[in-house]
PDB file of C-alpha atoms in Angstrom:
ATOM      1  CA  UNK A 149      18.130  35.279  55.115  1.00 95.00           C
ATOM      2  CA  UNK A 150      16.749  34.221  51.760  1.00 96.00           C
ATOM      3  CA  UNK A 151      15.309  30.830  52.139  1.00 98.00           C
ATOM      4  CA  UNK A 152      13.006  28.305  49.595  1.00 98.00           C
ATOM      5  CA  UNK A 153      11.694  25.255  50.704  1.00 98.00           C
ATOM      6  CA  UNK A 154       9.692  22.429  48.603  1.00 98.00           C
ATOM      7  CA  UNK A 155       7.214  20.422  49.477  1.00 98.00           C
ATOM      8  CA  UNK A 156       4.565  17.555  47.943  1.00 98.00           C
ATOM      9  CA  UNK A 157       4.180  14.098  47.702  1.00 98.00           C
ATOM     10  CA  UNK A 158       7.363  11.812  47.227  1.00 98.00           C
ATOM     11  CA  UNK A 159       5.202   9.013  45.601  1.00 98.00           C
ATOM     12  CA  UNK A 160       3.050   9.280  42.709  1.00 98.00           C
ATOM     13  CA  UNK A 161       1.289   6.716  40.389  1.00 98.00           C
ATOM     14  CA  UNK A 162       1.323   7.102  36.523  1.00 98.00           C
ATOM     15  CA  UNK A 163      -1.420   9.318  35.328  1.00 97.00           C
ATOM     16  CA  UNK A 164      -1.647  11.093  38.380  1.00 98.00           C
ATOM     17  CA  UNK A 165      -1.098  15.219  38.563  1.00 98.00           C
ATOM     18  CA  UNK A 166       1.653  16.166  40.753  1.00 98.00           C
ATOM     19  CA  UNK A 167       1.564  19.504  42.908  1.00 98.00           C
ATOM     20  CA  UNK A 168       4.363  20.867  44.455  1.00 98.00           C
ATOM     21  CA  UNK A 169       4.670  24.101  46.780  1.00 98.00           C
ATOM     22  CA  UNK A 170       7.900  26.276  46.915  1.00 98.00           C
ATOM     23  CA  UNK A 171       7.617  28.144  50.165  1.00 98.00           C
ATOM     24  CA  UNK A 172       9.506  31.381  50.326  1.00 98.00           C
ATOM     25  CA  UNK A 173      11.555  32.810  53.273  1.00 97.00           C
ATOM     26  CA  UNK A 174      13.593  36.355  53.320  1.00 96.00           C
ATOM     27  CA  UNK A 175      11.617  37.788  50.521  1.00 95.00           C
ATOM     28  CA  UNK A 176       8.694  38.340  48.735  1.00 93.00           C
ATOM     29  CA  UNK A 177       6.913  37.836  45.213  1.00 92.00           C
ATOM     30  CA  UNK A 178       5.024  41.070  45.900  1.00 90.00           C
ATOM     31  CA  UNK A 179       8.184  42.888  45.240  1.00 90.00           C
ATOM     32  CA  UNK A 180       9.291  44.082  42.016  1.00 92.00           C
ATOM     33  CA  UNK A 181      12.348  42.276  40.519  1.00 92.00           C
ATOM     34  CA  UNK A 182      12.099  39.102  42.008  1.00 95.00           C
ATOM     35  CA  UNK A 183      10.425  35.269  41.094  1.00 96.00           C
ATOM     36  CA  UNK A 184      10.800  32.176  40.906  1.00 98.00           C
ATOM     37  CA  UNK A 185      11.568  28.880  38.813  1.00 98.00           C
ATOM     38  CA  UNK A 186      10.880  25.290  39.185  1.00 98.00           C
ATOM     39  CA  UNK A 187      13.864  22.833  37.982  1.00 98.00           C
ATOM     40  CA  UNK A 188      14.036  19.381  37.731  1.00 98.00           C
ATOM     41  CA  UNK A 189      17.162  16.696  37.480  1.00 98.00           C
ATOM     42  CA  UNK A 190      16.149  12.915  37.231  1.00 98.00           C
ATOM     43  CA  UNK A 191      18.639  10.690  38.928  1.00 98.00           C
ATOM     44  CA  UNK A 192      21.915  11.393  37.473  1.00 97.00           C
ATOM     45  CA  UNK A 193      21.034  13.612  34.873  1.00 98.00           C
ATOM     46  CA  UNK A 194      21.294  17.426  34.019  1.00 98.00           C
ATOM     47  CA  UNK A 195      19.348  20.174  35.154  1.00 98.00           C
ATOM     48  CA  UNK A 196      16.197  20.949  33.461  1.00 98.00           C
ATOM     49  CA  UNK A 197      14.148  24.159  33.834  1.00 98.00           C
ATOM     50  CA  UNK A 198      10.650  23.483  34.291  1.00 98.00           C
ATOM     51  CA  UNK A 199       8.976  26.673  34.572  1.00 98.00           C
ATOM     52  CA  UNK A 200       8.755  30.471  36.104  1.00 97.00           C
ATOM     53  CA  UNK A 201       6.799  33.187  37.089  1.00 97.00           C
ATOM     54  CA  UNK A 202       7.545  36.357  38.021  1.00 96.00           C
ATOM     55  CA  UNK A 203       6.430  39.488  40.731  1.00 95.00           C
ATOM     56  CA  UNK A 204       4.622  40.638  38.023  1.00 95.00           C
ATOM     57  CA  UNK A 205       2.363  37.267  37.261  1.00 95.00           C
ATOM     58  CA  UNK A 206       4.709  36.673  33.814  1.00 95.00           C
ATOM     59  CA  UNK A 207       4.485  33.354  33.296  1.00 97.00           C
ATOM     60  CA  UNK A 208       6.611  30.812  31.405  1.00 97.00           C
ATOM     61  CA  UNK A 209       7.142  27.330  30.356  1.00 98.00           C
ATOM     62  CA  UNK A 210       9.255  24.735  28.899  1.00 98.00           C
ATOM     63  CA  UNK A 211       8.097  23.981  25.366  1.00 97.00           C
ATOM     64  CA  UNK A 212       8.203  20.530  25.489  1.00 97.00           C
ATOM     65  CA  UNK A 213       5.791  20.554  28.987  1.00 98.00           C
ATOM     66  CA  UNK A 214       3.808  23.160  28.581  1.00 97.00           C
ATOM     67  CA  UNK A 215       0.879  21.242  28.418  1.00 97.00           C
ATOM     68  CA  UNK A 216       0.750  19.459  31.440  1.00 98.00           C
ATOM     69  CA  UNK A 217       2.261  22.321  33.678  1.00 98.00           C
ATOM     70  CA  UNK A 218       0.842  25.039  35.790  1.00 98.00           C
ATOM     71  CA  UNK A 219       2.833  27.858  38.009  1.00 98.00           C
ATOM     72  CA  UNK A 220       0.585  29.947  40.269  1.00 98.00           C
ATOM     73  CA  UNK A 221       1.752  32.169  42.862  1.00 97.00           C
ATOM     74  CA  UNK A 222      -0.241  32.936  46.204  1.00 96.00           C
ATOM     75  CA  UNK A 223       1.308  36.315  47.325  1.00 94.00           C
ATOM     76  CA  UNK A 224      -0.119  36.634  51.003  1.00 94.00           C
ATOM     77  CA  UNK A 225       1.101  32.631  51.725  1.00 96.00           C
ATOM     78  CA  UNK A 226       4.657  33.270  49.705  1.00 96.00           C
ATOM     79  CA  UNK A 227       4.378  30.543  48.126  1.00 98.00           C
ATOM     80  CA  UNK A 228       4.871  29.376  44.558  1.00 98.00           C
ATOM     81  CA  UNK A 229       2.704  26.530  43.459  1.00 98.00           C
ATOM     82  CA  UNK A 230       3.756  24.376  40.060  1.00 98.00           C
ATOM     83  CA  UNK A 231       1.359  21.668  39.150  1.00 98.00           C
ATOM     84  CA  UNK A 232       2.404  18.834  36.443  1.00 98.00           C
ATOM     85  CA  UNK A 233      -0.303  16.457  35.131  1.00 98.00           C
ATOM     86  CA  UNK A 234      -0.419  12.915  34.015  1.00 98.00           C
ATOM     87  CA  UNK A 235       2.916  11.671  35.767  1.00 98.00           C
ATOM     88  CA  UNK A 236       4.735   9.137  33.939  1.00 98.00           C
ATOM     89  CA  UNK A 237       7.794   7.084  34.939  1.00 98.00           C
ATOM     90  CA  UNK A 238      10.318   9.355  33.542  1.00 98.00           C
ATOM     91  CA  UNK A 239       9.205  12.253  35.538  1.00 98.00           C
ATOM     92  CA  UNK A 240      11.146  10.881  38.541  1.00 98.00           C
ATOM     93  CA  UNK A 241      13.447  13.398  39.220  1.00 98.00           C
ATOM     94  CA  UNK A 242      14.576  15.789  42.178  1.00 98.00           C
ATOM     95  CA  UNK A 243      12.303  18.973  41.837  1.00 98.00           C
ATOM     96  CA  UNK A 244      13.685  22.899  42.673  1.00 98.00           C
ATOM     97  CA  UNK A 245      12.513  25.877  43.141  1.00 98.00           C
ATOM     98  CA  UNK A 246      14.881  28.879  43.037  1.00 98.00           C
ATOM     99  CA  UNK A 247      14.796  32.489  42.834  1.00 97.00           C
ATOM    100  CA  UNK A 248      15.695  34.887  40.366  1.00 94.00           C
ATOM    101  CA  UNK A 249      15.970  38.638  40.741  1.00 90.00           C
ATOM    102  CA  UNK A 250      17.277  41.030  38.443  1.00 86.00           C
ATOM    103  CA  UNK A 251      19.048  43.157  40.592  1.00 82.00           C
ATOM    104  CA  UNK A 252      21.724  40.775  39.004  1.00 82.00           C
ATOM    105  CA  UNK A 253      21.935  41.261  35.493  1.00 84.00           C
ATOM    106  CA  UNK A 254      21.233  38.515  34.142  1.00 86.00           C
ATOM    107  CA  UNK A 255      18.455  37.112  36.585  1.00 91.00           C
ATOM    108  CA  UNK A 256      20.265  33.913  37.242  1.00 95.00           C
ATOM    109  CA  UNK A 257      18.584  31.383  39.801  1.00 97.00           C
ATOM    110  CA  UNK A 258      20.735  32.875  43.206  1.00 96.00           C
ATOM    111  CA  UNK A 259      18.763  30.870  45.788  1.00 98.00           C
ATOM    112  CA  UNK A 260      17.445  27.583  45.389  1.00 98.00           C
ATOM    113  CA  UNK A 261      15.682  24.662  47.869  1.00 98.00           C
ATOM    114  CA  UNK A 262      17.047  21.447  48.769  1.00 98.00           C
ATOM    115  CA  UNK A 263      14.734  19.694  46.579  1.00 98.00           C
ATOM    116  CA  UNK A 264      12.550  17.144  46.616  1.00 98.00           C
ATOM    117  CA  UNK A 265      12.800  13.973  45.019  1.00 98.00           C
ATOM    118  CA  UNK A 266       9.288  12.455  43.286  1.00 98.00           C
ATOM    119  CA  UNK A 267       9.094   9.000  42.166  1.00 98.00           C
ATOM    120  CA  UNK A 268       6.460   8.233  39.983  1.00 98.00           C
ATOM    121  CA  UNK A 269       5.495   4.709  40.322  1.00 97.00           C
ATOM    122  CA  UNK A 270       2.997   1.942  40.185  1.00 96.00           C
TER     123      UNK A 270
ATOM    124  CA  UNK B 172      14.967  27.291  21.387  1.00 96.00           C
ATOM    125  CA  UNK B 173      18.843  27.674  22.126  1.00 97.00           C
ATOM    126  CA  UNK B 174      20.946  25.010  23.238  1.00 98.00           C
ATOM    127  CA  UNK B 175      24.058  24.710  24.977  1.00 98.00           C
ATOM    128  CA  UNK B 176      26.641  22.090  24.972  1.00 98.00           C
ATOM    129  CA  UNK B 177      29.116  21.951  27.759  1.00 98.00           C
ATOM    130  CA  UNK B 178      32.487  20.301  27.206  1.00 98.00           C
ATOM    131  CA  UNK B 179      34.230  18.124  28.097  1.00 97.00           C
ATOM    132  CA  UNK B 180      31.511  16.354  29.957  1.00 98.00           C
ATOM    133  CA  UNK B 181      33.913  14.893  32.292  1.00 97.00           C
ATOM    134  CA  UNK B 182      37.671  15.806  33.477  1.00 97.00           C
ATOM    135  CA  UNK B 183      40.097  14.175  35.909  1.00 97.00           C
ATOM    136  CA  UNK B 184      42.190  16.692  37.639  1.00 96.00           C
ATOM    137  CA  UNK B 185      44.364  17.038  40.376  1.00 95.00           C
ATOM    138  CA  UNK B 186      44.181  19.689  43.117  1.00 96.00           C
ATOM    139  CA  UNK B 187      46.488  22.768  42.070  1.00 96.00           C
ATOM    140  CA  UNK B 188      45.644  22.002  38.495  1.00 96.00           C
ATOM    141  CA  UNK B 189      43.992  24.966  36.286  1.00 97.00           C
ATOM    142  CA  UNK B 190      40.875  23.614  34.322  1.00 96.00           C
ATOM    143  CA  UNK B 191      38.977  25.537  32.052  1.00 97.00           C
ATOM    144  CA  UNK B 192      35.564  24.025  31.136  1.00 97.00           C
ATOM    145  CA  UNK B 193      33.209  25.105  28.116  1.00 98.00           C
ATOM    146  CA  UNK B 194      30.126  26.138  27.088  1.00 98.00           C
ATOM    147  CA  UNK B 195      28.518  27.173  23.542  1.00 98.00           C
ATOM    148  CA  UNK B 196      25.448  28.337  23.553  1.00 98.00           C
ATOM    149  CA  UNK B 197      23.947  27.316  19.415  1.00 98.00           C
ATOM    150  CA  UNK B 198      22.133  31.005  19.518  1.00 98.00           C
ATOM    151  CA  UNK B 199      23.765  34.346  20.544  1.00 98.00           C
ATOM    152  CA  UNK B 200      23.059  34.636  23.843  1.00 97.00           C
ATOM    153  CA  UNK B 201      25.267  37.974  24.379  1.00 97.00           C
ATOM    154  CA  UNK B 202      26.203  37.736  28.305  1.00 96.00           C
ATOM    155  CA  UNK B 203      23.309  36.696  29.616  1.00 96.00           C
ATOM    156  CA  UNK B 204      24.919  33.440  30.617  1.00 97.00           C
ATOM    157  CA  UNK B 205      25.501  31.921  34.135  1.00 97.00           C
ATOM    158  CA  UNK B 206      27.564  29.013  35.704  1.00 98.00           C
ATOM    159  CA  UNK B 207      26.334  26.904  38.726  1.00 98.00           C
ATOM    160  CA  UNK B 208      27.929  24.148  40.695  1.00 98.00           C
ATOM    161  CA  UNK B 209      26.309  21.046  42.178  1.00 98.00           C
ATOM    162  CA  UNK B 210      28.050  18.681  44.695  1.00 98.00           C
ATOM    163  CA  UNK B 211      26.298  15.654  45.295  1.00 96.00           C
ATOM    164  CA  UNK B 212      22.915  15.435  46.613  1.00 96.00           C
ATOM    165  CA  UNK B 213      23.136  19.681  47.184  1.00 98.00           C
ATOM    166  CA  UNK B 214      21.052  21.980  45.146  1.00 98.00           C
ATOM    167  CA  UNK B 215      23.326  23.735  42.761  1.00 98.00           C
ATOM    168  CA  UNK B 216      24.968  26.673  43.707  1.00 98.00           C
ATOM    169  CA  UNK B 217      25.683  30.101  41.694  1.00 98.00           C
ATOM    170  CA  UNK B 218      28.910  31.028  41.052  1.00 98.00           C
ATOM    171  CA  UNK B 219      29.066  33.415  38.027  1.00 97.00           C
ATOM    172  CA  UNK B 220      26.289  35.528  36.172  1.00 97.00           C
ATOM    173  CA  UNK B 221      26.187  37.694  33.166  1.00 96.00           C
ATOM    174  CA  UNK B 222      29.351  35.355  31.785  1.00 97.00           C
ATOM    175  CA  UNK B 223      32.045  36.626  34.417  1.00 97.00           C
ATOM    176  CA  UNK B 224      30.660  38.207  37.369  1.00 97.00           C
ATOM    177  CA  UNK B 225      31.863  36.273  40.465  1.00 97.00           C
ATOM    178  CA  UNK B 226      28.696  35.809  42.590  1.00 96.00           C
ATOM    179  CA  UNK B 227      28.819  37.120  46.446  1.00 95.00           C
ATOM    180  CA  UNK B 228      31.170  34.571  48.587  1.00 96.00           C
ATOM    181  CA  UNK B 229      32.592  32.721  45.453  1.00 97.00           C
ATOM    182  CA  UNK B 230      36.128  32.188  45.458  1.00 96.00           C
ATOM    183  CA  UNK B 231      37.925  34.810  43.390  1.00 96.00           C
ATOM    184  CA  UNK B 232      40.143  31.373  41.483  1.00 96.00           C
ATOM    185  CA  UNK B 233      36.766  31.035  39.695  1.00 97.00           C
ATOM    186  CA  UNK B 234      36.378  32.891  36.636  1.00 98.00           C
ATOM    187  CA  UNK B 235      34.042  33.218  33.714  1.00 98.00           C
ATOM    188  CA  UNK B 236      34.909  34.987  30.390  1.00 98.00           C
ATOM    189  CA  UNK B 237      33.384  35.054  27.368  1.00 98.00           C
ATOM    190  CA  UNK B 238      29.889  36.420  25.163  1.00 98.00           C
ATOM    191  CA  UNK B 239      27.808  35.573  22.067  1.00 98.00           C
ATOM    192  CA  UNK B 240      27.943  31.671  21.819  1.00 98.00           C
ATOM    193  CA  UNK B 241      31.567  30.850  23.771  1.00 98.00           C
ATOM    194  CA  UNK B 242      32.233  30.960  26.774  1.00 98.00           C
ATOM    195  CA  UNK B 243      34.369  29.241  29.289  1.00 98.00           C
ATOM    196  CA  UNK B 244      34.676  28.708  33.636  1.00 98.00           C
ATOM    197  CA  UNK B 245      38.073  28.636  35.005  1.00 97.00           C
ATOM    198  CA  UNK B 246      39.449  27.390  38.205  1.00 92.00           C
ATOM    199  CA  UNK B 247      42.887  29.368  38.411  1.00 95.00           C
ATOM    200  CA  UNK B 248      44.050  26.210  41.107  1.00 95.00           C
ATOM    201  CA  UNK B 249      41.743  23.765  42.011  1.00 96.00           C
ATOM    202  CA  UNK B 250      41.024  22.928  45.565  1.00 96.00           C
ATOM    203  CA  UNK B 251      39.498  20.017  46.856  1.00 94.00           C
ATOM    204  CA  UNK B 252      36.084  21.526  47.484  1.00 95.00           C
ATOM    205  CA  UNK B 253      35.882  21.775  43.565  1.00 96.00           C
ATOM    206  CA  UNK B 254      35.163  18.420  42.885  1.00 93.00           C
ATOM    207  CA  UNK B 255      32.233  18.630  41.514  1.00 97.00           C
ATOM    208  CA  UNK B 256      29.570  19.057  38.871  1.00 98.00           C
ATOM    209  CA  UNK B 257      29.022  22.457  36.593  1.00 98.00           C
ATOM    210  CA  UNK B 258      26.293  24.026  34.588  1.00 98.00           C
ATOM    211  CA  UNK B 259      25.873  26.541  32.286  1.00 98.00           C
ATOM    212  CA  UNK B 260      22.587  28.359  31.873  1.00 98.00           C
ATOM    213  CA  UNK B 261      22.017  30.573  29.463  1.00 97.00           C
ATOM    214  CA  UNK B 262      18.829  33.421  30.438  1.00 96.00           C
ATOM    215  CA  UNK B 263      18.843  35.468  27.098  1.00 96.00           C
ATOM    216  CA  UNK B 264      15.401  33.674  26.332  1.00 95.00           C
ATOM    217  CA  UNK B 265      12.212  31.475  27.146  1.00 94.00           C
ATOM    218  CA  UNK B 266      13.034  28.691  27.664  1.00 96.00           C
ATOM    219  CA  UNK B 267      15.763  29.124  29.790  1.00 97.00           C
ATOM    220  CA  UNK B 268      17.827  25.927  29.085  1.00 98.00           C
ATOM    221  CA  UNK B 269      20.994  24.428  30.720  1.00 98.00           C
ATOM    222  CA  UNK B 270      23.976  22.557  29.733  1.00 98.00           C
ATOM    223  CA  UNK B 271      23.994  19.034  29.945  1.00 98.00           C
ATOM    224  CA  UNK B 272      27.454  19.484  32.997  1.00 98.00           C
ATOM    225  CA  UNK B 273      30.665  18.694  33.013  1.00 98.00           C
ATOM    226  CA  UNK B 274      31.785  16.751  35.900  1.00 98.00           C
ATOM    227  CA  UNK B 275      35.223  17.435  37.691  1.00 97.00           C
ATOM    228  CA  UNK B 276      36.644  14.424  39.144  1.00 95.00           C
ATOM    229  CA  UNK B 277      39.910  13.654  40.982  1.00 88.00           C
ATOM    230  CA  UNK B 278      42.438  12.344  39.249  1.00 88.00           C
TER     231      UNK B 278
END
């Protein structure tokens, strides 16, 4: 059974850097075909895809974050590690991590966590 | 970066009703386009990839046609369990983006 969890702090203050782990249950990033991606969706708002990184230690990132994001991956934990720095306000928002393998064609996210929701606040 | 704008953002339906929901994508994004559904406080859930393959253990009334910049999810007869909220992805290209939903409400 394919499984991701997240976990991290709930609370963060405003210019703090925010790291989150994705741990992963079922399967493996040392396998080819598989990784994963970090998405975000502040309180009633849309989806937003954060970052990913694949088996094969491709990494990628949303334009507009790039800067302040990092995705590492620590193969003998199985865990996926994203790190976003100087937290503001309107980083609240419920944080996934999913998988994506592309044994489907299209390497759509076909797990994902429950989430975890980070406030960012004074 | 490519966009994609779902409409209508919001529909009022009743169960038995057959909805079709939309998605344009403002680059070709050939098939490589997926559709996810999101219930309240759940993590959204895949239903179709590469624009109308029905992922494992979804429903066969869902259906997704479509490929270039227009496509569309249909529920053939909405159940109650469909209330809910739907995304489009598209994963032709970094960034991957989303749609900004379209919410499916009782009517």
């Amino acid at each position: 059974q394919i499984t991701l969890k997240e976990s991290g702090p709930t609370l963060v203050k405003p210019t703090q850097t925010l790291s989150l782990t994705c741990s992963l249950s079922g399967f493996s990033l040392g396998t080819s075909g598989v990784g994963v991606g970090w998405i975000r969706q502040p309180p009633g708002k849309a989806l937003e895809w954060l970052a990913y990184i694949s088996w094969e230690d491709d990494k990628r990132y949303s334009p507009s974050l790039k800067s302040r994001l990092t995705i590492t991956k620590d193969t003998s934990k199985n865990q996926v590690v994203v790190t976003m720095t100087n937290m503001d306000p309107v980083d609240t928002a419920t944080y996934y991590c999913a998988r994506f393998a592309v044994t489907l064609t299209t390497t759509p996210f076909d797990h994902w966590g429950q989430g975890i929701l980070v406030t960012v606040s004074a | 970066d490519i966009q994609m704008t779902q409409s209508p953002s919001s529909l009022s339906a009743s169960v038995g009703d057959r909805v079709t929901i939309t998605c344009r994508a403002s680059h070709d994004v050939g098939i490589f386009l997926n559709w996810y559904q999101q219930k309240p406080g759940k993590a959204p859930k895949l239903l179709i990839y590469a624009a109308s393959s029905l992922q494992s253990g979804v429903p066969s009334r869902f259906s997704g046609s479509g490929s270039g910049t227009d496509f569309t999810l249909t529920f053939s007869s909405l159940q109650p369990e469909d209330f809910a909220t739907y995304y489009c992805q598209q994963t032709y290209s970094s960034p991957l983006s989303f749609g900004g939903g379209t919410k499916v409400e009782v009517k």
